[in-house]
PDB file of C-alpha atoms in Angstrom:
ATOM      1  CA  UNK B 234     -86.676  77.316  11.553  1.00 52.00           C
ATOM      2  CA  UNK B 235     -90.942  77.238  12.283  1.00 56.00           C
ATOM      3  CA  UNK B 236     -92.733  74.516  12.591  1.00 55.00           C
ATOM      4  CA  UNK B 237     -96.042  73.546  11.633  1.00 56.00           C
ATOM      5  CA  UNK B 238     -98.297  70.947  13.348  1.00 56.00           C
ATOM      6  CA  UNK B 239     -99.534  68.500  10.066  1.00 60.00           C
ATOM      7  CA  UNK B 240    -102.275  65.951  11.886  1.00 59.00           C
ATOM      8  CA  UNK B 241    -100.431  64.783  14.802  1.00 60.00           C
ATOM      9  CA  UNK B 242     -97.039  65.118  13.743  1.00 63.00           C
ATOM     10  CA  UNK B 243     -94.142  68.372  14.003  1.00 61.00           C
ATOM     11  CA  UNK B 244     -93.089  69.056  10.191  1.00 61.00           C
ATOM     12  CA  UNK B 245     -90.243  71.581   9.706  1.00 57.00           C
ATOM     13  CA  UNK B 246     -91.346  74.497   7.140  1.00 63.00           C
ATOM     14  CA  UNK B 247     -87.911  73.637   5.326  1.00 66.00           C
ATOM     15  CA  UNK B 248     -85.587  71.170   5.438  1.00 76.00           C
ATOM     16  CA  UNK B 249     -85.686  67.230   5.989  1.00 83.00           C
ATOM     17  CA  UNK B 250     -87.555  65.482   9.165  1.00 85.00           C
ATOM     18  CA  UNK B 251     -84.985  63.354  10.877  1.00 91.00           C
ATOM     19  CA  UNK B 252     -87.275  60.456  13.006  1.00 92.00           C
ATOM     20  CA  UNK B 253     -85.904  58.515  15.448  1.00 95.00           C
ATOM     21  CA  UNK B 254     -87.306  55.671  16.912  1.00 94.00           C
ATOM     22  CA  UNK B 255     -87.641  53.806  19.859  1.00 94.00           C
ATOM     23  CA  UNK B 256     -84.310  53.409  21.479  1.00 95.00           C
ATOM     24  CA  UNK B 257     -82.678  54.840  18.741  1.00 96.00           C
ATOM     25  CA  UNK B 258     -80.587  58.127  18.184  1.00 97.00           C
ATOM     26  CA  UNK B 259     -79.419  60.241  15.190  1.00 96.00           C
ATOM     27  CA  UNK B 260     -77.184  63.584  15.421  1.00 96.00           C
ATOM     28  CA  UNK B 261     -77.384  66.098  12.266  1.00 95.00           C
ATOM     29  CA  UNK B 262     -75.248  68.900  11.084  1.00 94.00           C
ATOM     30  CA  UNK B 263     -77.556  70.257   9.004  1.00 92.00           C
ATOM     31  CA  UNK B 264     -79.020  73.187  10.459  1.00 86.00           C
ATOM     32  CA  UNK B 265     -82.328  72.437   8.606  1.00 84.00           C
ATOM     33  CA  UNK B 266     -83.554  69.348   9.977  1.00 88.00           C
ATOM     34  CA  UNK B 267     -86.091  68.554  12.770  1.00 86.00           C
ATOM     35  CA  UNK B 268     -85.090  65.594  14.912  1.00 90.00           C
ATOM     36  CA  UNK B 269     -88.846  64.347  15.731  1.00 90.00           C
ATOM     37  CA  UNK B 270     -89.782  61.669  17.973  1.00 91.00           C
ATOM     38  CA  UNK B 271     -93.299  59.582  18.398  1.00 88.00           C
ATOM     39  CA  UNK B 272     -94.311  57.414  20.946  1.00 84.00           C
ATOM     40  CA  UNK B 273     -92.902  58.632  24.096  1.00 88.00           C
ATOM     41  CA  UNK B 274     -95.028  57.737  26.186  1.00 87.00           C
ATOM     42  CA  UNK B 275     -93.382  56.446  29.488  1.00 89.00           C
ATOM     43  CA  UNK B 276     -89.633  56.897  27.767  1.00 92.00           C
ATOM     44  CA  UNK B 277     -87.117  60.142  27.488  1.00 94.00           C
ATOM     45  CA  UNK B 278     -85.850  61.728  24.834  1.00 95.00           C
ATOM     46  CA  UNK B 279     -83.009  63.742  25.503  1.00 94.00           C
ATOM     47  CA  UNK B 280     -81.862  66.571  23.588  1.00 92.00           C
ATOM     48  CA  UNK B 281     -78.131  68.244  22.711  1.00 90.00           C
ATOM     49  CA  UNK B 282     -77.244  71.051  21.097  1.00 88.00           C
ATOM     50  CA  UNK B 283     -73.912  73.007  20.385  1.00 87.00           C
ATOM     51  CA  UNK B 284     -75.544  75.536  18.745  1.00 85.00           C
ATOM     52  CA  UNK B 285     -71.917  77.410  17.890  1.00 86.00           C
ATOM     53  CA  UNK B 286     -70.492  73.886  15.744  1.00 89.00           C
ATOM     54  CA  UNK B 287     -74.069  73.421  14.593  1.00 91.00           C
ATOM     55  CA  UNK B 288     -74.515  69.722  15.680  1.00 93.00           C
ATOM     56  CA  UNK B 289     -77.609  68.680  17.778  1.00 92.00           C
ATOM     57  CA  UNK B 290     -78.518  65.141  18.280  1.00 95.00           C
ATOM     58  CA  UNK B 291     -81.442  63.209  20.084  1.00 95.00           C
ATOM     59  CA  UNK B 292     -81.934  59.934  21.736  1.00 96.00           C
ATOM     60  CA  UNK B 293     -85.246  58.483  22.894  1.00 96.00           C
ATOM     61  CA  UNK B 294     -85.002  55.755  25.589  1.00 96.00           C
ATOM     62  CA  UNK B 295     -86.690  53.194  27.279  1.00 94.00           C
ATOM     63  CA  UNK B 296     -85.201  52.474  30.818  1.00 94.00           C
ATOM     64  CA  UNK B 297     -82.743  54.166  33.096  1.00 93.00           C
ATOM     65  CA  UNK B 298     -80.184  51.217  34.158  1.00 94.00           C
ATOM     66  CA  UNK B 299     -78.948  48.808  31.481  1.00 94.00           C
ATOM     67  CA  UNK B 300     -78.391  46.826  35.005  1.00 93.00           C
ATOM     68  CA  UNK B 301     -81.841  46.231  34.771  1.00 87.00           C
ATOM     69  CA  UNK B 302     -81.171  43.329  32.331  1.00 91.00           C
ATOM     70  CA  UNK B 303     -77.788  43.488  31.230  1.00 92.00           C
ATOM     71  CA  UNK B 304     -78.128  40.976  28.165  1.00 93.00           C
ATOM     72  CA  UNK B 305     -81.000  43.279  26.636  1.00 91.00           C
ATOM     73  CA  UNK B 306     -78.258  46.277  27.287  1.00 90.00           C
ATOM     74  CA  UNK B 307     -75.431  44.880  25.556  1.00 92.00           C
ATOM     75  CA  UNK B 308     -77.787  43.851  22.936  1.00 94.00           C
ATOM     76  CA  UNK B 309     -79.290  47.607  22.171  1.00 95.00           C
ATOM     77  CA  UNK B 310     -77.555  50.482  24.440  1.00 95.00           C
ATOM     78  CA  UNK B 311     -79.793  53.061  23.022  1.00 95.00           C
ATOM     79  CA  UNK B 312     -82.591  51.692  25.064  1.00 95.00           C
ATOM     80  CA  UNK B 313     -81.100  52.611  28.270  1.00 96.00           C
ATOM     81  CA  UNK B 314     -80.290  56.168  29.838  1.00 95.00           C
ATOM     82  CA  UNK B 315     -76.691  55.298  30.957  1.00 95.00           C
ATOM     83  CA  UNK B 316     -75.582  53.444  28.166  1.00 96.00           C
ATOM     84  CA  UNK B 317     -77.427  56.241  25.726  1.00 96.00           C
ATOM     85  CA  UNK B 318     -77.064  59.342  26.874  1.00 94.00           C
ATOM     86  CA  UNK B 319     -72.906  58.880  26.811  1.00 94.00           C
ATOM     87  CA  UNK B 320     -73.247  57.882  23.192  1.00 95.00           C
ATOM     88  CA  UNK B 321     -75.501  60.719  22.260  1.00 94.00           C
ATOM     89  CA  UNK B 322     -72.835  62.919  23.939  1.00 91.00           C
ATOM     90  CA  UNK B 323     -69.908  60.850  21.902  1.00 93.00           C
ATOM     91  CA  UNK B 324     -72.041  61.396  18.541  1.00 95.00           C
ATOM     92  CA  UNK B 325     -72.744  64.931  19.263  1.00 92.00           C
ATOM     93  CA  UNK B 326     -68.572  65.384  19.559  1.00 91.00           C
ATOM     94  CA  UNK B 327     -67.647  63.609  16.583  1.00 94.00           C
ATOM     95  CA  UNK B 328     -69.874  65.537  14.441  1.00 95.00           C
ATOM     96  CA  UNK B 329     -67.429  68.508  15.089  1.00 93.00           C
ATOM     97  CA  UNK B 330     -69.336  69.575  18.912  1.00 88.00           C
ATOM     98  CA  UNK B 331     -66.343  70.866  19.936  1.00 79.00           C
ATOM     99  CA  UNK B 332     -66.800  71.503  24.011  1.00 67.00           C
ATOM    100  CA  UNK B 333     -68.558  68.881  26.741  1.00 58.00           C
ATOM    101  CA  UNK B 334     -69.359  72.571  28.537  1.00 61.00           C
ATOM    102  CA  UNK B 335     -70.499  74.159  25.505  1.00 56.00           C
ATOM    103  CA  UNK B 336     -73.243  71.296  24.827  1.00 55.00           C
ATOM    104  CA  UNK B 337     -76.916  72.068  25.635  1.00 59.00           C
ATOM    105  CA  UNK B 338     -78.656  69.147  26.879  1.00 58.00           C
ATOM    106  CA  UNK B 339     -82.015  69.008  27.609  1.00 57.00           C
ATOM    107  CA  UNK B 340     -84.528  66.325  29.306  1.00 53.00           C
TER     108      UNK B 340
END
């Protein structure tokens, strides 16, 4: 798939753009979809992809460790890496990812 820059946004040449907000997650089995996040700044995005199963996901989190604020970690686990990354992996596997060994993780 090819992508183009339109203003300050990346747009896929074909297929839907799935926008992931802050403390948000998305997983898709649509090979034409483009997972996009904005406003990273000091935040981090983690992408997982199982190319054989054609499943991909993206997590946009703010902080590394939910023990910094346990109440907030319980109400919004996607805000923290220690809770969000396992949830991303779980969702990728639920969507058809077959093996943790085969799943590719990018930071």
